[in-house]
CSV table of C-alpha atoms in Angstrom, one decimal:
chain,number,residue,atom,x,y,z
A,1,MET,CA,-49.0,104.1,-7.6
A,2,LYS,CA,-51.9,101.9,-7.3
A,3,LYS,CA,-53.1,103.1,-10.8
A,4,ASN,CA,-49.5,102.2,-12.3
A,5,VAL,CA,-49.9,98.7,-10.9
A,6,SER,CA,-53.4,98.4,-12.3
A,7,LEU,CA,-52.1,99.6,-15.7
A,8,ILE,CA,-49.3,97.1,-15.7
A,9,LEU,CA,-51.6,94.2,-14.7
A,10,PHE,CA,-54.0,95.5,-17.4
A,11,ILE,CA,-51.0,95.5,-20.0
A,12,ILE,CA,-50.1,91.8,-19.0
A,13,GLY,CA,-53.6,90.6,-19.4
A,14,VAL,CA,-54.1,92.0,-22.8
A,15,LEU,CA,-50.8,90.6,-23.7
A,16,ILE,CA,-51.8,87.1,-22.5
A,17,ILE,CA,-55.1,87.4,-24.7
A,18,GLY,CA,-53.5,89.2,-27.8
A,19,VAL,CA,-50.1,87.6,-28.1
A,20,PRO,CA,-51.4,84.1,-29.3
A,21,GLN,CA,-53.7,85.8,-31.9
A,22,PHE,CA,-50.8,88.0,-33.0
A,23,ARG,CA,-48.5,85.0,-33.6
A,24,ILE,CA,-51.2,83.7,-35.9
A,25,LEU,CA,-51.3,86.8,-37.9
A,26,LEU,CA,-47.6,87.0,-38.0
A,27,ASN,CA,-47.1,83.4,-39.1
A,28,GLU,CA,-49.6,84.1,-42.0
A,29,LEU,CA,-47.5,87.1,-42.9
A,30,GLN,CA,-44.3,85.0,-42.8
A,31,THR,CA,-45.8,82.3,-44.9
A,32,ALA,CA,-47.1,84.8,-47.5
A,33,THR,CA,-43.7,86.4,-47.8
A,34,GLN,CA,-41.9,82.9,-48.1
A,35,LEU,CA,-44.4,81.8,-50.8
A,36,GLN,CA,-43.9,85.0,-52.8
A,37,SER,CA,-40.1,84.8,-52.7
A,38,TYR,CA,-40.3,80.9,-53.9
A,39,THR,CA,-42.8,82.0,-56.6
A,40,GLU,CA,-40.7,85.0,-57.8
A,41,VAL,CA,-37.5,82.8,-57.9
A,42,VAL,CA,-39.1,80.3,-59.9
A,43,GLU,CA,-40.5,82.8,-62.5
A,44,VAL,CA,-37.0,84.0,-63.4
A,45,TYR,CA,-35.4,80.3,-63.4
A,46,PRO,CA,-34.2,78.8,-66.6
A,47,GLU,CA,-36.9,76.9,-68.2
A,48,GLN,CA,-34.7,73.9,-69.0
A,49,ASP,CA,-33.5,73.5,-65.4
A,50,LEU,CA,-37.2,73.6,-64.2
A,51,ASN,CA,-37.9,70.9,-66.7
A,52,ILE,CA,-35.1,68.9,-65.2
A,53,TYR,CA,-36.1,69.3,-61.6
A,54,MET,CA,-39.6,68.2,-62.4
A,55,GLU,CA,-38.7,65.3,-64.3
A,56,THR,CA,-36.5,64.1,-61.4
A,57,LEU,CA,-39.5,64.6,-59.0
A,58,GLU,CA,-41.6,62.6,-61.3
A,59,GLN,CA,-38.9,60.0,-61.7
A,60,ILE,CA,-38.9,59.5,-57.8
A,61,ASN,CA,-42.7,58.5,-58.0
A,62,SER,CA,-41.9,55.9,-60.8
A,63,ASN,CA,-38.9,54.7,-59.0
A,64,PRO,CA,-38.6,50.8,-59.4
A,65,GLN,CA,-37.9,50.7,-55.6
A,66,THR,CA,-41.4,52.0,-55.1
A,67,GLU,CA,-43.4,50.4,-57.9
A,68,SER,CA,-43.9,47.4,-55.7
A,69,SER,CA,-45.7,49.7,-53.1
A,70,GLN,CA,-47.9,51.4,-55.8
A,71,ALA,CA,-49.8,48.3,-56.9
A,72,VAL,CA,-53.5,48.7,-57.4
A,73,SER,CA,-55.3,49.4,-54.0
A,74,GLU,CA,-52.1,48.2,-52.0
A,75,VAL,CA,-51.6,50.1,-48.9
A,76,PRO,CA,-48.3,52.1,-48.7
A,77,ILE,CA,-45.9,51.5,-46.0
A,78,TYR,CA,-46.9,54.3,-43.5
A,79,ASN,CA,-45.9,55.8,-40.4
A,80,ASP,CA,-48.2,58.6,-38.8
A,81,PRO,CA,-46.3,61.9,-39.1
A,82,PHE,CA,-47.8,63.1,-35.9
A,83,ILE,CA,-46.4,60.0,-33.9
A,84,VAL,CA,-43.4,59.0,-35.7
A,85,GLU,CA,-41.0,61.4,-37.4
A,86,VAL,CA,-39.8,59.6,-40.6
A,87,ALA,CA,-38.3,61.4,-43.5
A,88,PRO,CA,-38.9,59.9,-46.8
A,89,VAL,CA,-36.4,57.8,-48.8
A,90,GLU,CA,-36.1,60.4,-51.5
A,91,TYR,CA,-35.4,63.3,-48.9
A,92,GLU,CA,-31.8,63.6,-49.8
A,93,VAL,CA,-32.6,64.0,-53.7
A,94,THR,CA,-35.1,66.7,-53.2
A,95,LYS,CA,-33.0,68.3,-50.5
A,96,LYS,CA,-30.5,68.8,-53.1
A,97,LEU,CA,-32.8,70.5,-55.3
A,98,PHE,CA,-34.5,72.4,-52.5
A,99,PRO,CA,-32.2,73.1,-49.6
A,100,ASP,CA,-34.9,74.6,-47.5
A,101,GLY,CA,-37.2,71.7,-48.1
A,102,VAL,CA,-40.0,73.7,-49.9
A,103,ILE,CA,-41.0,72.0,-53.1
A,104,GLY,CA,-44.1,73.8,-53.8
A,105,SER,CA,-47.4,75.1,-52.3
A,106,ILE,CA,-50.9,74.0,-51.6
A,107,TYR,CA,-54.1,76.4,-51.9
A,108,ILE,CA,-57.5,75.6,-50.5
A,109,PRO,CA,-59.7,78.5,-51.4
A,110,LYS,CA,-62.7,77.5,-49.2
A,111,ILE,CA,-60.6,77.9,-46.0
A,112,GLY,CA,-58.3,80.6,-47.3
A,113,GLU,CA,-55.1,78.8,-46.6
A,114,GLN,CA,-52.1,78.6,-48.9
A,115,LEU,CA,-49.2,76.8,-47.3
A,116,PRO,CA,-45.6,75.7,-48.5
A,117,ILE,CA,-45.3,72.0,-49.0
A,118,TYR,CA,-42.1,70.5,-47.5
A,119,ASN,CA,-40.8,67.3,-48.3
A,120,GLY,CA,-40.9,65.1,-45.4
A,121,ALA,CA,-43.4,65.3,-42.4
A,122,THR,CA,-40.6,66.0,-39.8
A,123,ASN,CA,-41.4,68.0,-36.6
A,124,GLU,CA,-39.7,70.9,-38.0
A,125,HIS,CA,-41.6,70.9,-41.3
A,126,LEU,CA,-44.9,70.4,-39.7
A,127,ALA,CA,-44.3,73.5,-37.5
A,128,LEU,CA,-43.6,75.7,-40.8
A,129,GLY,CA,-46.6,74.5,-42.9
A,130,ALA,CA,-47.9,71.4,-44.7
A,131,ALA,CA,-45.6,68.4,-45.6
A,132,THR,CA,-45.6,65.0,-47.6
A,133,VAL,CA,-45.9,61.9,-45.8
A,134,ALA,CA,-43.4,59.0,-46.2
A,135,GLY,CA,-44.5,56.1,-48.2
A,136,THR,CA,-46.8,58.0,-50.5
A,137,SER,CA,-46.2,59.8,-53.8
A,138,LEU,CA,-44.7,63.3,-54.2
A,139,PRO,CA,-47.6,65.9,-55.2
A,140,VAL,CA,-46.5,66.2,-58.9
A,141,GLY,CA,-49.2,64.1,-60.3
A,142,GLY,CA,-49.6,61.1,-62.7
A,143,GLU,CA,-51.5,57.9,-63.0
A,144,GLY,CA,-51.4,55.4,-60.3
A,145,THR,CA,-50.1,57.9,-57.7
A,146,HIS,CA,-51.5,58.9,-54.4
A,147,SER,CA,-50.0,62.0,-52.6
A,148,VAL,CA,-50.7,62.4,-48.9
A,149,ILE,CA,-50.2,65.9,-47.5
A,150,SER,CA,-50.3,66.6,-43.8
A,151,ALA,CA,-50.4,69.5,-41.6
A,152,HIS,CA,-51.3,70.5,-38.0
A,153,ARG,CA,-54.8,71.3,-36.8
A,154,GLY,CA,-54.6,72.6,-33.3
A,155,TYR,CA,-51.2,74.3,-33.8
A,156,ALA,CA,-51.0,77.1,-31.1
A,157,ARG,CA,-49.4,79.9,-33.7
A,158,ALA,CA,-51.3,78.9,-36.9
A,159,ASN,CA,-54.5,77.7,-38.4
A,160,TYR,CA,-53.0,75.5,-41.2
A,161,PHE,CA,-55.3,72.6,-41.8
A,162,ARG,CA,-57.9,73.5,-38.8
A,163,HIS,CA,-60.7,74.0,-41.0
A,164,ILE,CA,-60.3,71.3,-43.7
A,165,ASP,CA,-63.4,69.5,-41.8
A,166,LEU,CA,-65.6,72.1,-43.7
A,167,LEU,CA,-64.6,70.9,-47.0
A,168,VAL,CA,-67.2,69.2,-49.0
A,169,PRO,CA,-67.5,67.1,-52.2
A,170,GLY,CA,-66.7,69.5,-55.2
A,171,ASP,CA,-64.3,71.9,-53.3
A,172,LYS,CA,-61.0,72.5,-55.0
A,173,ILE,CA,-57.4,72.1,-53.8
A,174,LEU,CA,-54.6,73.4,-56.0
A,175,ILE,CA,-50.9,72.0,-55.7
A,176,THR,CA,-48.1,74.1,-57.3
A,177,ILE,CA,-44.8,72.4,-57.8
A,178,LEU,CA,-42.5,74.9,-59.7
A,179,LYS,CA,-44.6,76.2,-62.6
A,180,LYS,CA,-46.9,73.2,-62.6
A,181,THR,CA,-50.3,73.6,-61.2
A,182,LEU,CA,-52.5,70.5,-60.4
A,183,THR,CA,-56.2,70.8,-59.4
A,184,TYR,CA,-57.8,68.2,-57.2
A,185,GLU,CA,-61.7,68.0,-56.3
A,186,VAL,CA,-62.7,66.8,-52.9
A,187,THR,CA,-64.6,63.5,-52.9
A,188,GLY,CA,-65.2,63.1,-49.3
A,189,ASN,CA,-63.8,62.7,-46.0
A,190,GLN,CA,-63.5,60.2,-43.0
A,191,VAL,CA,-62.2,59.7,-39.6
A,192,VAL,CA,-59.8,56.9,-39.0
A,193,GLU,CA,-57.5,55.7,-36.2
A,194,ALA,CA,-54.0,57.1,-36.1
A,195,ASP,CA,-52.4,53.9,-37.3
A,196,ASP,CA,-54.8,53.0,-40.2
A,197,PRO,CA,-53.4,53.5,-43.6
A,198,SER,CA,-56.2,51.3,-45.4
A,199,SER,CA,-57.5,54.5,-47.2
A,200,LEU,CA,-54.4,55.7,-48.5
A,201,GLY,CA,-53.8,52.9,-51.1
A,202,PHE,CA,-52.9,53.6,-54.7
A,203,GLU,CA,-55.4,52.9,-57.5
A,204,LYS,CA,-54.6,52.1,-61.1
A,205,GLU,CA,-55.1,54.9,-63.6
A,206,GLN,CA,-56.2,57.3,-60.7
A,207,ASP,CA,-54.3,60.3,-59.5
A,208,LEU,CA,-55.4,60.8,-56.1
A,209,LEU,CA,-54.6,63.3,-53.2
A,210,THR,CA,-55.2,63.0,-49.3
A,211,LEU,CA,-55.1,65.8,-46.7
A,212,LEU,CA,-54.4,64.4,-43.3
A,213,THR,CA,-54.5,66.0,-40.0
A,214,CYS,CA,-55.4,65.4,-36.3
A,215,HIS,CA,-59.0,64.8,-34.9
A,216,PRO,CA,-60.9,65.8,-33.1
A,217,TYR,CA,-59.8,69.4,-32.7
A,218,MET,CA,-57.7,69.9,-29.8
A,219,ILE,CA,-57.9,66.2,-28.8
A,220,ASN,CA,-56.1,64.7,-31.6
A,221,ASP,CA,-56.3,60.9,-30.9
A,222,LYS,CA,-57.7,60.2,-34.3
A,223,ARG,CA,-56.9,61.3,-37.9
A,224,LEU,CA,-59.2,63.2,-40.3
A,225,LEU,CA,-58.8,62.5,-44.1
A,226,VAL,CA,-60.0,64.7,-47.0
A,227,HIS,CA,-59.8,62.7,-50.2
A,228,ALA,CA,-59.6,64.3,-53.6
A,229,LYS,CA,-59.2,63.4,-57.1
A,230,ARG,CA,-57.4,65.1,-60.0
A,231,VAL,CA,-59.2,67.2,-62.3
A,232,PRO,CA,-58.6,69.5,-65.2
A,233,THR,CA,-56.8,72.8,-64.1
A,234,THR,CA,-58.4,76.1,-65.1
A,235,ALA,CA,-56.9,78.5,-62.7
A,236,VAL,CA,-53.6,79.0,-60.8
A,237,ALA,CA,-53.1,79.8,-57.1
A,238,PRO,CA,-53.0,83.6,-56.4
A,239,THR,CA,-49.8,85.2,-55.5
A,240,PHE,CA,-50.0,87.4,-52.7
A,241,ALA,CA,-50.3,91.1,-53.7
A,242,SER,CA,-50.2,90.0,-57.2
A,243,VAL,CA,-46.7,91.2,-58.0
A,244,VAL,CA,-46.2,88.2,-60.1
A,245,THR,CA,-47.8,87.9,-63.4
A,246,GLN,CA,-50.1,84.7,-63.3
A,247,ARG,CA,-49.1,82.2,-66.0
A,248,GLU,CA,-51.7,80.4,-68.3
A,249,VAL,CA,-52.0,76.8,-67.3
A,250,ILE,CA,-52.8,74.1,-69.7
A,251,ALA,CA,-56.1,72.9,-68.7
A,252,GLU,CA,-55.6,69.2,-68.6
A,253,GLU,CA,-52.1,68.3,-68.1
A,254,GLY,CA,-50.7,71.6,-66.5
A,255,GLN,CA,-47.0,70.6,-67.9
A,256,GLU,CA,-44.3,72.7,-69.0
A,257,ILE,CA,-42.3,72.1,-72.4
A,258,VAL,CA,-39.4,69.6,-71.9
A,259,SER,CA,-36.1,70.8,-73.2
A,260,ASP,CA,-34.7,68.6,-76.0
A,261,GLU,CA,-31.1,68.8,-74.4
A,262,PRO,CA,-31.6,67.6,-70.8
A,263,THR,CA,-28.6,67.6,-68.6
A,264,SER,CA,-27.8,66.2,-65.3
A,265,VAL,CA,-29.7,67.8,-62.4
A,266,SER,CA,-26.5,67.5,-60.3
A,267,GLU,CA,-24.8,69.9,-62.5
A,268,GLN,CA,-27.4,72.6,-62.3
A,269,PRO,CA,-27.7,75.2,-59.5
A,270,THR,CA,-30.4,74.6,-57.0
A,271,VAL,CA,-33.6,76.9,-56.8
A,272,GLN,CA,-32.2,78.5,-53.6
A,273,GLU,CA,-29.0,79.4,-55.5
A,274,GLN,CA,-31.0,81.6,-57.7
A,275,LYS,CA,-32.4,83.5,-54.8
A,276,ARG,CA,-32.5,87.4,-55.0
A,277,GLU,CA,-34.1,90.3,-53.3
A,278,SER,CA,-37.4,89.7,-54.8
A,279,LEU,CA,-39.8,91.6,-52.1
A,280,THR,CA,-39.5,95.4,-52.3
A,281,PRO,CA,-40.7,97.4,-49.5
A,282,ILE,CA,-43.8,98.4,-51.5
A,283,ASN,CA,-44.6,94.8,-52.3
A,284,ARG,CA,-44.2,93.7,-48.6
A,285,VAL,CA,-46.9,96.4,-47.8
A,286,LYS,CA,-49.2,95.0,-50.3
A,287,SER,CA,-48.4,91.4,-49.2
A,288,PHE,CA,-49.4,92.6,-45.4
A,289,VAL,CA,-52.6,94.1,-46.7
A,290,ALA,CA,-53.6,91.2,-48.9
A,291,VAL,CA,-53.0,88.8,-45.9
A,292,THR,CA,-54.6,91.0,-43.2
A,293,PHE,CA,-57.7,91.5,-45.1
A,294,LYS,CA,-58.0,88.1,-46.9
A,295,PHE,CA,-61.5,87.5,-45.0
A,296,ASN,CA,-62.8,89.6,-47.7
A,297,SER,CA,-62.4,86.9,-50.3
A,298,GLU,CA,-65.8,85.6,-51.6
A,299,THR,CA,-64.5,82.1,-51.9
A,300,ILE,CA,-63.8,81.7,-47.9
A,301,LEU,CA,-66.6,80.0,-46.1
A,302,ALA,CA,-68.5,82.0,-43.5
A,303,PRO,CA,-67.0,80.1,-40.3
A,304,VAL,CA,-63.6,80.8,-41.5
A,305,LYS,CA,-64.4,84.3,-42.2
A,306,ARG,CA,-65.7,84.7,-38.7
A,307,ASN,CA,-62.6,83.1,-37.3
A,308,LEU,CA,-60.2,85.4,-39.2
A,309,LEU,CA,-62.3,88.6,-38.3
A,310,LEU,CA,-62.1,87.5,-34.5
A,311,ASN,CA,-58.4,87.1,-34.9
A,312,ARG,CA,-57.7,90.4,-36.7
A,313,GLY,CA,-60.2,92.1,-34.0
A,314,ILE,CA,-58.3,90.9,-31.1
A,315,VAL,CA,-55.0,91.8,-32.5
A,316,LEU,CA,-56.3,95.4,-33.3
A,317,LEU,CA,-58.0,96.0,-30.0
A,318,SER,CA,-55.1,94.5,-28.1
A,319,MET,CA,-52.7,97.1,-29.9
A,320,ILE,CA,-55.1,100.1,-29.2
A,321,ALA,CA,-55.5,98.9,-25.6
A,322,ILE,CA,-51.8,98.7,-25.0
A,323,PHE,CA,-51.1,102.0,-26.6
A,324,ILE,CA,-53.4,103.6,-24.5
A,325,ALA,CA,-52.4,101.9,-21.3
A,326,PHE,CA,-48.7,102.8,-22.1
A,327,CYS,CA,-49.7,106.4,-22.6
A,328,LEU,CA,-51.4,106.6,-19.4
A,329,LEU,CA,-48.6,104.7,-17.7
A,330,ILE,CA,-46.1,107.1,-19.1
A,331,ARG,CA,-48.2,110.1,-18.2
A,332,ASN,CA,-48.5,108.9,-14.5
A,333,LEU,CA,-44.8,108.5,-14.1
A,334,PHE,CA,-44.0,112.0,-15.4
A,335,HIS,CA,-46.7,113.1,-13.1
A,336,LEU,CA,-45.1,111.3,-10.1
A,337,ARG,CA,-41.6,112.8,-11.0
A,338,GLY,CA,-43.3,116.3,-11.1
A,339,LYS,CA,-44.3,115.9,-7.5
């Protein structure tokens, strides 16, 4: 009987250690599946409709209502997304096009993170990935724009922006919206107060991106900003399991051909209405393998690789330990019944 109690306590202890790490891995797998589905839906979506959607997003950035806030070096009207939950003014427009809120993805090769970008840094969206910050530009590029994308750093079940403090000038950040891929190059980082938006201003003829997260890690009373500027695009973000053919991206502009016969966006089906069963069982397996072993990537920094290896190691050892403990527990129970 004492052996069984010890085994049960052992299993509980392993679960306490292993479950948080398993949740991180599970979140990565769910994110990969979501991004893969989004990519495959976009790949088969009518080009004319995609062009209309992209034009709509670009028009939001150039809306006369926001032009006054995009003057040279003018600081945007800003609410810290980790303190105040504010949906951007254009949220209803983008929600009509993308009902689940995902407008694209962000890929940071050096830290191995590829996350969905949600429009509006609500608590719900920040729990699921990265999100745009109200008062800043949508991440579709263009002169005089400054997009700010936020994500958690000390989130219990995911890494998200945990390692963006390791990014240095020259590192790349890829933003993909529909079929348009934009590349930004890190120019530096800084730590500011949570209510200080002075570094988020717009600059004439500049296409800027800033990553925003909490700092220091697990304390979170300040904000870490990683600044980047637009550079020519020479590659696209990878698709998990490589089940989608990668497209060629125009180096400088990354723009798709615009239809000569534009129609109203309101008359078009949404991206989500085009959903289909895009992930077959074999592709799910490939995606699982790609995510689980992503620490093999040559682009990922050593500290991030160690963190990933530790996570995978704890998950694997926990599963083995629990399996063995359950086998012993079952054997002991049968042994007691035999008596």
